[in-house]
Short mmCIF file of C-alpha atoms in Angstrom, two decimals:
data_model
loop_
_atom_site.label_atom_id
_atom_site.label_comp_id
_atom_site.label_asym_id
_atom_site.label_seq_id
_atom_site.Cartn_x
_atom_site.Cartn_y
_atom_site.Cartn_z
CA UNK P 76 0.00 0.00 0.00
CA UNK P 77 1.11 3.47 -0.78
CA UNK P 78 2.04 5.77 2.10
CA UNK P 79 1.36 9.51 2.16
CA UNK P 80 -1.45 11.29 0.43
CA UNK P 81 -0.85 13.46 -2.57
CA UNK P 82 -3.09 16.12 -4.09
CA UNK P 83 -5.24 14.78 -6.91
CA UNK P 84 -7.54 16.80 -9.12
CA UNK P 85 -8.23 14.89 -12.33
CA UNK P 86 -9.30 11.47 -13.51
CA UNK P 87 -5.99 11.24 -15.36
CA UNK P 88 -3.94 11.83 -12.21
CA UNK P 89 -6.02 9.36 -10.17
CA UNK P 90 -5.55 6.75 -12.89
CA UNK P 91 -1.80 7.43 -13.12
CA UNK P 92 -1.34 7.01 -9.34
CA UNK P 93 -3.26 3.72 -9.31
CA UNK P 94 -1.37 2.35 -12.32
CA UNK P 95 1.98 3.40 -10.80
CA UNK P 96 1.13 1.65 -7.50
CA UNK P 97 0.18 -1.56 -9.33
CA UNK P 98 3.35 -1.47 -11.42
CA UNK P 99 5.49 -0.81 -8.32
CA UNK P 100 3.90 -3.90 -6.73
CA UNK P 101 5.11 -6.02 -9.65
CA UNK P 102 1.73 -6.34 -11.36
CA UNK P 103 1.69 -6.12 -15.17
CA UNK P 104 -0.75 -3.16 -15.45
CA UNK P 105 -1.99 -1.84 -18.79
CA UNK P 106 -4.73 0.50 -19.97
CA UNK P 107 -7.78 -0.98 -21.62
CA UNK P 108 -8.38 -2.15 -24.17
CA UNK P 109 -5.35 -4.39 -23.78
CA UNK P 110 -3.86 -5.42 -27.09
CA UNK P 111 -0.76 -7.20 -25.79
CA UNK P 112 -0.91 -9.16 -22.55
CA UNK P 113 2.08 -11.10 -21.26
CA UNK P 114 2.36 -14.77 -22.17
CA UNK P 115 4.15 -17.55 -20.35
CA UNK P 116 4.68 -20.90 -22.10
CA UNK P 117 1.92 -20.07 -24.61
CA UNK P 118 -0.60 -19.14 -21.90
CA UNK P 119 -1.74 -15.65 -21.00
CA UNK P 120 0.18 -14.31 -18.01
CA UNK P 121 -1.29 -12.57 -14.99
CA UNK P 122 -2.16 -8.93 -15.65
CA UNK P 123 -4.43 -6.06 -14.63
CA UNK P 124 -6.26 -4.01 -17.27
CA UNK P 125 -7.36 -0.57 -16.04
CA UNK P 126 -10.53 1.17 -17.17
CA UNK P 127 -10.83 4.64 -15.61
CA UNK P 128 -14.17 6.37 -15.29
CA UNK P 129 -14.83 10.10 -15.23
CA UNK P 130 -15.14 11.68 -11.81
CA UNK P 131 -18.60 12.24 -10.39
CA UNK P 132 -18.83 15.77 -9.03
CA UNK P 133 -21.13 17.06 -6.31
CA UNK P 134 -22.10 20.68 -5.79
CA UNK P 135 -23.52 20.94 -2.29
CA UNK P 136 -22.02 24.28 -1.28
CA UNK P 137 -24.31 27.31 -1.06
CA UNK P 138 -21.88 29.15 -3.37
CA UNK P 139 -22.50 26.58 -6.12
CA UNK P 140 -18.86 25.50 -6.18
CA UNK P 141 -17.76 21.89 -6.23
CA UNK P 142 -17.92 20.26 -2.81
CA UNK P 143 -16.56 16.83 -3.67
CA UNK P 144 -15.74 14.30 -6.28
CA UNK P 145 -15.98 10.52 -6.47
CA UNK P 146 -13.39 8.71 -8.57
CA UNK P 147 -13.45 5.07 -9.60
CA UNK P 148 -11.51 2.62 -11.71
CA UNK P 149 -12.56 -0.79 -12.99
CA UNK P 150 -9.72 -3.28 -13.11
CA UNK P 151 -10.03 -6.45 -15.17
CA UNK P 152 -7.80 -9.10 -13.58
CA UNK P 153 -6.71 -11.72 -16.12
CA UNK P 154 -4.84 -14.99 -16.18
CA UNK P 155 -4.78 -18.42 -17.78
CA UNK P 156 -7.05 -19.93 -15.10
CA UNK P 157 -9.65 -18.79 -12.59
CA UNK P 158 -7.06 -19.13 -9.83
CA UNK P 159 -4.67 -16.89 -11.78
CA UNK P 160 -7.33 -14.19 -12.18
CA UNK P 161 -8.15 -14.40 -8.46
CA UNK P 162 -4.45 -14.17 -7.61
CA UNK P 163 -4.23 -10.95 -9.62
CA UNK P 164 -7.26 -9.56 -7.75
CA UNK P 165 -5.53 -10.38 -4.44
CA UNK P 166 -2.35 -8.64 -5.60
CA UNK P 167 -4.36 -5.59 -6.71
CA UNK P 168 -6.02 -5.39 -3.28
CA UNK P 169 -2.65 -5.64 -1.54
CA UNK P 170 -1.25 -2.88 -3.76
CA UNK P 171 -4.06 -0.30 -3.71
CA UNK P 172 -6.67 -1.27 -1.12
CA UNK P 173 -6.75 1.54 1.44
CA UNK P 174 -4.48 3.79 -0.64
CA UNK P 175 -5.09 7.50 -0.08
CA UNK P 176 -5.05 9.56 -3.28
CA UNK P 177 -5.89 12.96 -1.88
CA UNK P 178 -4.96 14.75 1.30
CA UNK P 179 -8.61 15.87 1.65
CA UNK P 180 -10.33 12.69 0.52
CA UNK P 181 -10.85 9.10 1.58
CA UNK P 182 -9.10 5.86 0.80
CA UNK P 183 -9.55 3.57 -2.17
CA UNK P 184 -12.02 0.85 -1.36
CA UNK P 185 -13.29 -2.09 -3.35
CA UNK P 186 -16.89 -1.50 -4.38
CA UNK P 187 -17.44 -4.40 -6.79
CA UNK P 188 -15.95 -7.82 -7.46
CA UNK P 189 -17.19 -10.35 -10.02
CA UNK P 190 -16.59 -14.08 -10.35
CA UNK P 191 -13.95 -15.30 -12.81
CA UNK P 192 -15.18 -16.28 -16.27
CA UNK P 193 -13.49 -17.52 -19.42
CA UNK P 194 -13.40 -14.92 -22.19
CA UNK P 195 -14.96 -16.39 -25.34
CA UNK P 196 -12.77 -16.63 -28.44
CA UNK P 197 -9.63 -15.42 -26.60
CA UNK P 198 -6.41 -16.88 -27.96
CA UNK P 199 -4.59 -17.84 -25.87
CA UNK P 200 -7.34 -18.87 -23.46
CA UNK P 201 -8.00 -16.16 -20.91
CA UNK P 202 -10.02 -15.98 -17.69
CA UNK P 203 -10.97 -12.62 -16.24
CA UNK P 204 -12.82 -11.00 -13.37
CA UNK P 205 -13.54 -7.36 -12.64
CA UNK P 206 -12.93 -5.40 -9.47
CA UNK P 207 -13.92 -1.79 -9.03
CA UNK P 208 -12.31 0.63 -6.62
CA UNK P 209 -13.63 4.03 -5.67
CA UNK P 210 -12.65 6.94 -3.48
CA UNK P 211 -13.78 10.43 -2.64
CA UNK P 212 -11.37 13.19 -3.61
CA UNK P 213 -12.58 16.50 -2.21
CA UNK P 214 -12.63 19.39 -4.61
#
């Protein structure tokens, strides 16, 4: 998990911090759609594919200015087997679960996790599952 909080103001910077943390943890992290995933002995290797989403802004201040922002990222965890995909999800949680992206906001928390499923027509065979993380970054 990453230590100190840093100021964050854009979806791009949130995404960059998350990707950097995953890469620093030794996870092969790429932006979606992933064209080239790692292969090991002809099988797809473990990887995380990141799909950022635009921030959701709230305007609750009497002045009409932004009072907060919710940021989220969907991460597709892939591997040759269901156990490989789950192992990637565990590594992702270890790397970014609880990470603070903003000095004024909250921590990243997992808000969605799906079951592993084989991707049809993938060559080499690939199993994936999705995990979503979200946080509040105050504006």
